[in-house]
Coordinates of N, CA and C in Angstrom, one line a residue:
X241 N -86.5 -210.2 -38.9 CA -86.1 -210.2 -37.6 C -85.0 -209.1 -37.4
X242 N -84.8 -208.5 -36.9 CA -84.0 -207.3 -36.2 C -83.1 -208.2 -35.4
X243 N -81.8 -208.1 -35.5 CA -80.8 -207.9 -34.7 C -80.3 -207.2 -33.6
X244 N -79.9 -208.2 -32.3 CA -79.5 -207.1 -31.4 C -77.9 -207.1 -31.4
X245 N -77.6 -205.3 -31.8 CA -76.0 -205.4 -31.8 C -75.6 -204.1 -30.8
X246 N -74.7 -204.8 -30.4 CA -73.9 -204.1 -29.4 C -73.2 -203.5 -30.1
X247 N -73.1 -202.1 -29.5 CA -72.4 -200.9 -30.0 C -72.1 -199.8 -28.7
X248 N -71.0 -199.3 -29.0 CA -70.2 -198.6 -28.2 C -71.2 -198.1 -27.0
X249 N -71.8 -197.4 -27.3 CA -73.3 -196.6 -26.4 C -73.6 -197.7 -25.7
X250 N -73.6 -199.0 -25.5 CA -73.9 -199.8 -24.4 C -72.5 -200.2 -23.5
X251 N -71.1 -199.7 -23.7 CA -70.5 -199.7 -23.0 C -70.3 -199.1 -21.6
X252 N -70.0 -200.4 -20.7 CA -69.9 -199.6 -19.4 C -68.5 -199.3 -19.3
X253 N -67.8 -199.0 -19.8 CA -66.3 -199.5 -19.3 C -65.2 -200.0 -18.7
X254 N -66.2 -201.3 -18.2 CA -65.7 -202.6 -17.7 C -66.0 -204.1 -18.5
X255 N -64.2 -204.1 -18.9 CA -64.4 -205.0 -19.8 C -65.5 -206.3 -19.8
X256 N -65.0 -207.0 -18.5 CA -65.9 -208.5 -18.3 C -67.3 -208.4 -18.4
X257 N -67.9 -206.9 -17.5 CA -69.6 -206.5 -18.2 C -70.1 -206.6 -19.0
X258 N -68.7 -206.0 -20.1 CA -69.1 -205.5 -21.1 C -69.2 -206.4 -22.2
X259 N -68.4 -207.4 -22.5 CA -68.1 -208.7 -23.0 C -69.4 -209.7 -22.3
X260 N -69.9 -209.8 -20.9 CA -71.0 -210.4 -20.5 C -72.4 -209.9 -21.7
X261 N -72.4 -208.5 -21.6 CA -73.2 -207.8 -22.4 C -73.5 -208.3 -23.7
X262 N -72.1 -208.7 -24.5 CA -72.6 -208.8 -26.0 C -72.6 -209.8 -25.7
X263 N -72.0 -211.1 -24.9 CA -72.5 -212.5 -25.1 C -74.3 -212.5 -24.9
X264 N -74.5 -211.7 -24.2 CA -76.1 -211.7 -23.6 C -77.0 -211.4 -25.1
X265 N -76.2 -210.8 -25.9 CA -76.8 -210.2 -27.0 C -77.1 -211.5 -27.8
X266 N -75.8 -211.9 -28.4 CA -75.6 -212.8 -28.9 C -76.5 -213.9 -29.0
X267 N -76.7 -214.4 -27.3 CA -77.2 -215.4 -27.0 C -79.3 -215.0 -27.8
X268 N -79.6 -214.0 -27.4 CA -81.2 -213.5 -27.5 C -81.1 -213.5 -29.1
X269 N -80.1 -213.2 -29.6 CA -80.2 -213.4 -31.4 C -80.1 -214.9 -31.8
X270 N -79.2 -215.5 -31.6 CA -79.5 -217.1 -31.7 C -81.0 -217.9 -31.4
X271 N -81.1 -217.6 -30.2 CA -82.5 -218.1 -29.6 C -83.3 -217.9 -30.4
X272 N -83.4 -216.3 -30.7 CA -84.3 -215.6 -32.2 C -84.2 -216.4 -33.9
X273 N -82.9 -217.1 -34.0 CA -83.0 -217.2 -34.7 C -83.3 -218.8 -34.9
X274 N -83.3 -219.4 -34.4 CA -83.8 -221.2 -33.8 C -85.1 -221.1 -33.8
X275 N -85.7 -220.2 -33.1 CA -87.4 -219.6 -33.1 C -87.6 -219.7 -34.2
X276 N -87.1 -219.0 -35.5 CA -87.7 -218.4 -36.2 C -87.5 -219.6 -37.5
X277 N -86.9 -220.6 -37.4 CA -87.0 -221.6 -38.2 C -87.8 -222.2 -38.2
X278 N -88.5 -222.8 -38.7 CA -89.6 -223.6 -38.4 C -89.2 -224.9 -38.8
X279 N -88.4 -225.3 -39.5 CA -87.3 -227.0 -38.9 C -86.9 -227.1 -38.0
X280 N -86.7 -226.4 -37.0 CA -86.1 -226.6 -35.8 C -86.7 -227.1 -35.2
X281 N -86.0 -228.4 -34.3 CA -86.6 -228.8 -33.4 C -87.2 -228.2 -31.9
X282 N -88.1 -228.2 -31.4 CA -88.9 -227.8 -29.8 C -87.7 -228.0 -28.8
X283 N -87.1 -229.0 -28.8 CA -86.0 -229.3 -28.0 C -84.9 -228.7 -28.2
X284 N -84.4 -228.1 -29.2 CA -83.1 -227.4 -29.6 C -83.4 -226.2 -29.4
X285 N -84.8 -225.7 -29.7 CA -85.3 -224.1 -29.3 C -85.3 -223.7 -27.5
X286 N -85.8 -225.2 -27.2 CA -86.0 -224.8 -25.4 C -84.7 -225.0 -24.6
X287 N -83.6 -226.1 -25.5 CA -82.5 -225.8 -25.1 C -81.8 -223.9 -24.9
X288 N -82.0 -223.2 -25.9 CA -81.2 -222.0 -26.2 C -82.1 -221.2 -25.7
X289 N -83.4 -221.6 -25.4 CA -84.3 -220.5 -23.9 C -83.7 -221.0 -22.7
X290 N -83.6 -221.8 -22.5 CA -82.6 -222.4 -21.6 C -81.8 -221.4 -20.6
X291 N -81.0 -221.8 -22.0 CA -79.2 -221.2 -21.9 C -79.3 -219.6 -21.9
X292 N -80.3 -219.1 -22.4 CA -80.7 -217.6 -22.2 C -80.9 -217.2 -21.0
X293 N -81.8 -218.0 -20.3 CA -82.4 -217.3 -19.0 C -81.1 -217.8 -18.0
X294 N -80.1 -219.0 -18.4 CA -79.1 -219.5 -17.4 C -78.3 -218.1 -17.5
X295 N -78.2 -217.9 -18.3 CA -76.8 -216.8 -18.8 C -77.6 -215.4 -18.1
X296 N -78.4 -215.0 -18.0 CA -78.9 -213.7 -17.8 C -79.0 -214.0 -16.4
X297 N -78.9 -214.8 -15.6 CA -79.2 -215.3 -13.8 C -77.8 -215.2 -13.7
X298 N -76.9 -215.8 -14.6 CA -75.1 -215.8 -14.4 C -74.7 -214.3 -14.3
X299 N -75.1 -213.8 -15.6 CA -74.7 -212.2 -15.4 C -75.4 -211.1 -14.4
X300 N -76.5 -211.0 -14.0 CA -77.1 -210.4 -13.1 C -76.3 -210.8 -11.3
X301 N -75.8 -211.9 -11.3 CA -74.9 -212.5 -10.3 C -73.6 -211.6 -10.3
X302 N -72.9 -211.6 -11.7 CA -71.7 -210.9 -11.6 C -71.6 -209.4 -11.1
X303 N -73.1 -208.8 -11.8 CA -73.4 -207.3 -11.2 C -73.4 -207.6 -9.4
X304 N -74.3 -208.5 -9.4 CA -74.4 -208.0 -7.9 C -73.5 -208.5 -7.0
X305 N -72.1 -209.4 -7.4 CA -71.4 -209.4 -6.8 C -70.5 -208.5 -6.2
X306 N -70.6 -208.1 -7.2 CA -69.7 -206.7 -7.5 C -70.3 -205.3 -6.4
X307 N -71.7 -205.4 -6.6 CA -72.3 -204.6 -5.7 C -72.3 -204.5 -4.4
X308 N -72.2 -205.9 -4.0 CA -72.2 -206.4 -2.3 C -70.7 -205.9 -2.1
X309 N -69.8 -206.5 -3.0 CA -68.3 -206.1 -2.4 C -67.7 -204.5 -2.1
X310 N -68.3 -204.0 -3.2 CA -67.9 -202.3 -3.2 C -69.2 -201.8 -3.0
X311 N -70.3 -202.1 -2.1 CA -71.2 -201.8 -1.2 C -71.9 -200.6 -2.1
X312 N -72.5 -200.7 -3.2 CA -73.0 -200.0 -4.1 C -74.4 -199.8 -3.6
X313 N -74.6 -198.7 -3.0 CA -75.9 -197.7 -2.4 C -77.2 -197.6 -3.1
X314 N -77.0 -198.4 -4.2 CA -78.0 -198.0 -5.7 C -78.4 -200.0 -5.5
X315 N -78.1 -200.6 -4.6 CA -78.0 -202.4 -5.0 C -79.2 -202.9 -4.8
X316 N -79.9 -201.9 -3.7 CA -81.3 -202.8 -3.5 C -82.0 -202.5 -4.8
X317 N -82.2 -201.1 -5.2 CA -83.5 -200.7 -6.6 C -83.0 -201.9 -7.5
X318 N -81.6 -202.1 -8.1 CA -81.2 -203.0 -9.3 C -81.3 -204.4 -8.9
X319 N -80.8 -204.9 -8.1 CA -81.4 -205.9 -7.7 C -83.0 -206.2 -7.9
X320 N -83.6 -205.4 -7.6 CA -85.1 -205.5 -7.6 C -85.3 -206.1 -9.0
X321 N -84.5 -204.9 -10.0 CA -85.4 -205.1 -11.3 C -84.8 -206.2 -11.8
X322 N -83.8 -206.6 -11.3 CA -82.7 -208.3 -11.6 C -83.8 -209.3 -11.4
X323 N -84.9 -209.1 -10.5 CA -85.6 -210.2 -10.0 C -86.9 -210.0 -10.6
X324 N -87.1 -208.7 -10.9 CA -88.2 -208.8 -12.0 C -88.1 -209.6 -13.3
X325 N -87.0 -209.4 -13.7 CA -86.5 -209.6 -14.9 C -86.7 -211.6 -14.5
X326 N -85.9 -212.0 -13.7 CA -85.8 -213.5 -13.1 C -87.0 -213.9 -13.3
X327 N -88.2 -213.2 -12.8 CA -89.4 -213.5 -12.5 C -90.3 -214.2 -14.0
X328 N -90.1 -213.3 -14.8 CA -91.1 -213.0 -16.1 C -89.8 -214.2 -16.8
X329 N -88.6 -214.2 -16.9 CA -87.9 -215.5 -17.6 C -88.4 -217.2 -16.4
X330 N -88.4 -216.8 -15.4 CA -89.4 -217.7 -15.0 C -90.3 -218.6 -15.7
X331 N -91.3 -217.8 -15.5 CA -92.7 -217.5 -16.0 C -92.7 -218.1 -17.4
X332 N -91.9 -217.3 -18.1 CA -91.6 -218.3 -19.9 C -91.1 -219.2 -19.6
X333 N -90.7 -220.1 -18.8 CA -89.9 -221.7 -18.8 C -90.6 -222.7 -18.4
X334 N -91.7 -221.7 -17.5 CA -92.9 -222.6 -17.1 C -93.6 -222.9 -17.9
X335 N -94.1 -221.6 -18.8 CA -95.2 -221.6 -20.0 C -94.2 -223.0 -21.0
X336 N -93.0 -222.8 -21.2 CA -92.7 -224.0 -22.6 C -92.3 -224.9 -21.9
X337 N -92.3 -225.0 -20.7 CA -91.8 -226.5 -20.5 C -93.7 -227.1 -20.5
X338 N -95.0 -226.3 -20.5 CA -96.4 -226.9 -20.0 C -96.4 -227.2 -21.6
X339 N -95.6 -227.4 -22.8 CA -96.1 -227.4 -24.1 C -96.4 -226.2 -24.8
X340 N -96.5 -225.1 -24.4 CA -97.0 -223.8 -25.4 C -96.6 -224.0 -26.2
X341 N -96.4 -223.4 -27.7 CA -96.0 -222.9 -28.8 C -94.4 -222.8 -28.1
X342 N -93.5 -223.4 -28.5 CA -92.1 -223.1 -28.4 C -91.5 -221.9 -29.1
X343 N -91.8 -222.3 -30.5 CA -91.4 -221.4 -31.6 C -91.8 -219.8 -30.8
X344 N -93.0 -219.8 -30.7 CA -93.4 -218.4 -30.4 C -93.4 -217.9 -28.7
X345 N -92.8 -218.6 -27.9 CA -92.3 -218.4 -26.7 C -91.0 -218.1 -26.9
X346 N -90.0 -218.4 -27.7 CA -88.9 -218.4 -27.3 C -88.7 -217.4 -28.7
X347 N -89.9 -217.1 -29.5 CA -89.5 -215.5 -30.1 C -89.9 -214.3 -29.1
X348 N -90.7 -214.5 -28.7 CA -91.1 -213.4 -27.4 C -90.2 -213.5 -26.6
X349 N -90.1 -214.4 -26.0 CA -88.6 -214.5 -25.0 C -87.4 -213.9 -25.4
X350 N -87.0 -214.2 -27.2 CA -85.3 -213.2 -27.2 C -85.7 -212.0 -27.5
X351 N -86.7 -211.5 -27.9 CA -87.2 -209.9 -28.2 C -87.2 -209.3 -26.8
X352 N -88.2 -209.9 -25.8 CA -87.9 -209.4 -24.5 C -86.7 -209.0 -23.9
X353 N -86.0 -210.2 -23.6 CA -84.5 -210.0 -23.1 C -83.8 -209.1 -23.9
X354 N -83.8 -209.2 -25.0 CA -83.1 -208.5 -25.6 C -83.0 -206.4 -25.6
X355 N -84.5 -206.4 -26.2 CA -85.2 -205.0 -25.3 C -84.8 -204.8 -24.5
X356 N -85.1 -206.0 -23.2 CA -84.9 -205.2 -21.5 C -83.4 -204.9 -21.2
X357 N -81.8 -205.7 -22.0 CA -81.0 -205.5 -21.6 C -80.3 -203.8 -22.3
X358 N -81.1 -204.2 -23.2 CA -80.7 -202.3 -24.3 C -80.9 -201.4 -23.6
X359 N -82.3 -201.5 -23.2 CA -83.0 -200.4 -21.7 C -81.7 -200.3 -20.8
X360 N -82.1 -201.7 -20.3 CA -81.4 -201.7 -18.7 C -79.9 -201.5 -18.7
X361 N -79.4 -201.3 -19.7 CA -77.9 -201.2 -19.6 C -77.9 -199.5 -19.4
X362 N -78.7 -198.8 -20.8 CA -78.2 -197.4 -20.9 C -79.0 -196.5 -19.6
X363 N -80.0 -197.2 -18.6 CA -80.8 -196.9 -18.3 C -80.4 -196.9 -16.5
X364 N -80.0 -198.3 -16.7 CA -79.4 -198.6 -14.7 C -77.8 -199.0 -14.4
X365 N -77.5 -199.8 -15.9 CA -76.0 -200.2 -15.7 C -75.2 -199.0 -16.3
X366 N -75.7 -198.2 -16.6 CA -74.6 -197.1 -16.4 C -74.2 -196.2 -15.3
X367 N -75.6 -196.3 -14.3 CA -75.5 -195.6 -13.3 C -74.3 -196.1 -12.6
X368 N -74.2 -197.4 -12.3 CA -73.4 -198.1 -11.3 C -71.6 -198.2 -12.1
X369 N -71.6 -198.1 -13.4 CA -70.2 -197.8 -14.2 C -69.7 -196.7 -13.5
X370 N -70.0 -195.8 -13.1 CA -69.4 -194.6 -12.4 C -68.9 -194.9 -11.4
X371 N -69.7 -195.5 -10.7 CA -69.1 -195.5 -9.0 C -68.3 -197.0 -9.2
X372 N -68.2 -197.8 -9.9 CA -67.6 -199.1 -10.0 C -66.4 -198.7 -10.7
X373 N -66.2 -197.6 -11.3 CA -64.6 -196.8 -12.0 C -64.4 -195.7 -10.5
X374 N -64.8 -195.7 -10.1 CA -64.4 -194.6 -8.9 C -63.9 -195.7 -8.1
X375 N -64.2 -197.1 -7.8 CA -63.9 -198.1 -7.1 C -62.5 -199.0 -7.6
X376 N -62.4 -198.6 -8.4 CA -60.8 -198.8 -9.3 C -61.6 -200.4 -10.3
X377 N -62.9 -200.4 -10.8 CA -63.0 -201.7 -11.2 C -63.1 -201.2 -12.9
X378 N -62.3 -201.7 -14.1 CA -62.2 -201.3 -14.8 C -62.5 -203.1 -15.8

């Protein structure tokens, strides 16, 4: 299993983001690694799918609060992909709450999140680091 590690190159240079960021990390490696036990209980797995998709609805909130306040021009496209993202973590909570394979939902599930936030950081959350340090938000 591959590790997701936060490294400098995913910094926006805003601390609270950025600290949201590696907890996000953190959290998709746990989950990964509860998955990938096979003692682990179904319930202790779906708990930390859980707490994944809670935490990534928490942090996607903090961006776009921030967005509405300092009226960020770029809020509707990110937003969008916030709800794509919502959508498909959805979608997995439906699938393991109907019984699927836990184990193997909630390994696809932290590989996903985890991927999409690597992308989406160097990809869209950097765009908005610029104008959010132009806005004095550090």
């Amino acid at each position: 299993m591959n590790k997701f590690v936060w490294t400098p190159k995913y910094s926006v240079g805003i601390d609270s983001i950025d600290d949201q960021h590696k907890h996000f990390f953190d959290m998709a490696n746990k989950t990964m690694e509860l998955a990938g036990e096979s003692k682990t209980e179904p319930r202790t797995i779906f708990e930390a799918l859980e707490e994944l998709g809670d935490y990534a609805f928490y942090h996607f909130g903090t961006e776009e609060d921030y967005f509405d306040s300092l009226h960020y021009t770029e809020a509707d496209a990110h937003k969008s992909i916030h709800n794509t993202f919502r959508q498909k973590i959805q979608n997995i909570m439906t699938s393991a709450r109907e019984g699927e394979n836990i184990h193997k939902i909630a390994k696809e599930a932290a590989s996903f999140a985890g991927d999409w936030l690597f992308n989406h950081i160097l990809e869209m959350d950097k765009k908005y680091a610029v104008f959010f340090h132009e806005h004095g938000v550090k």
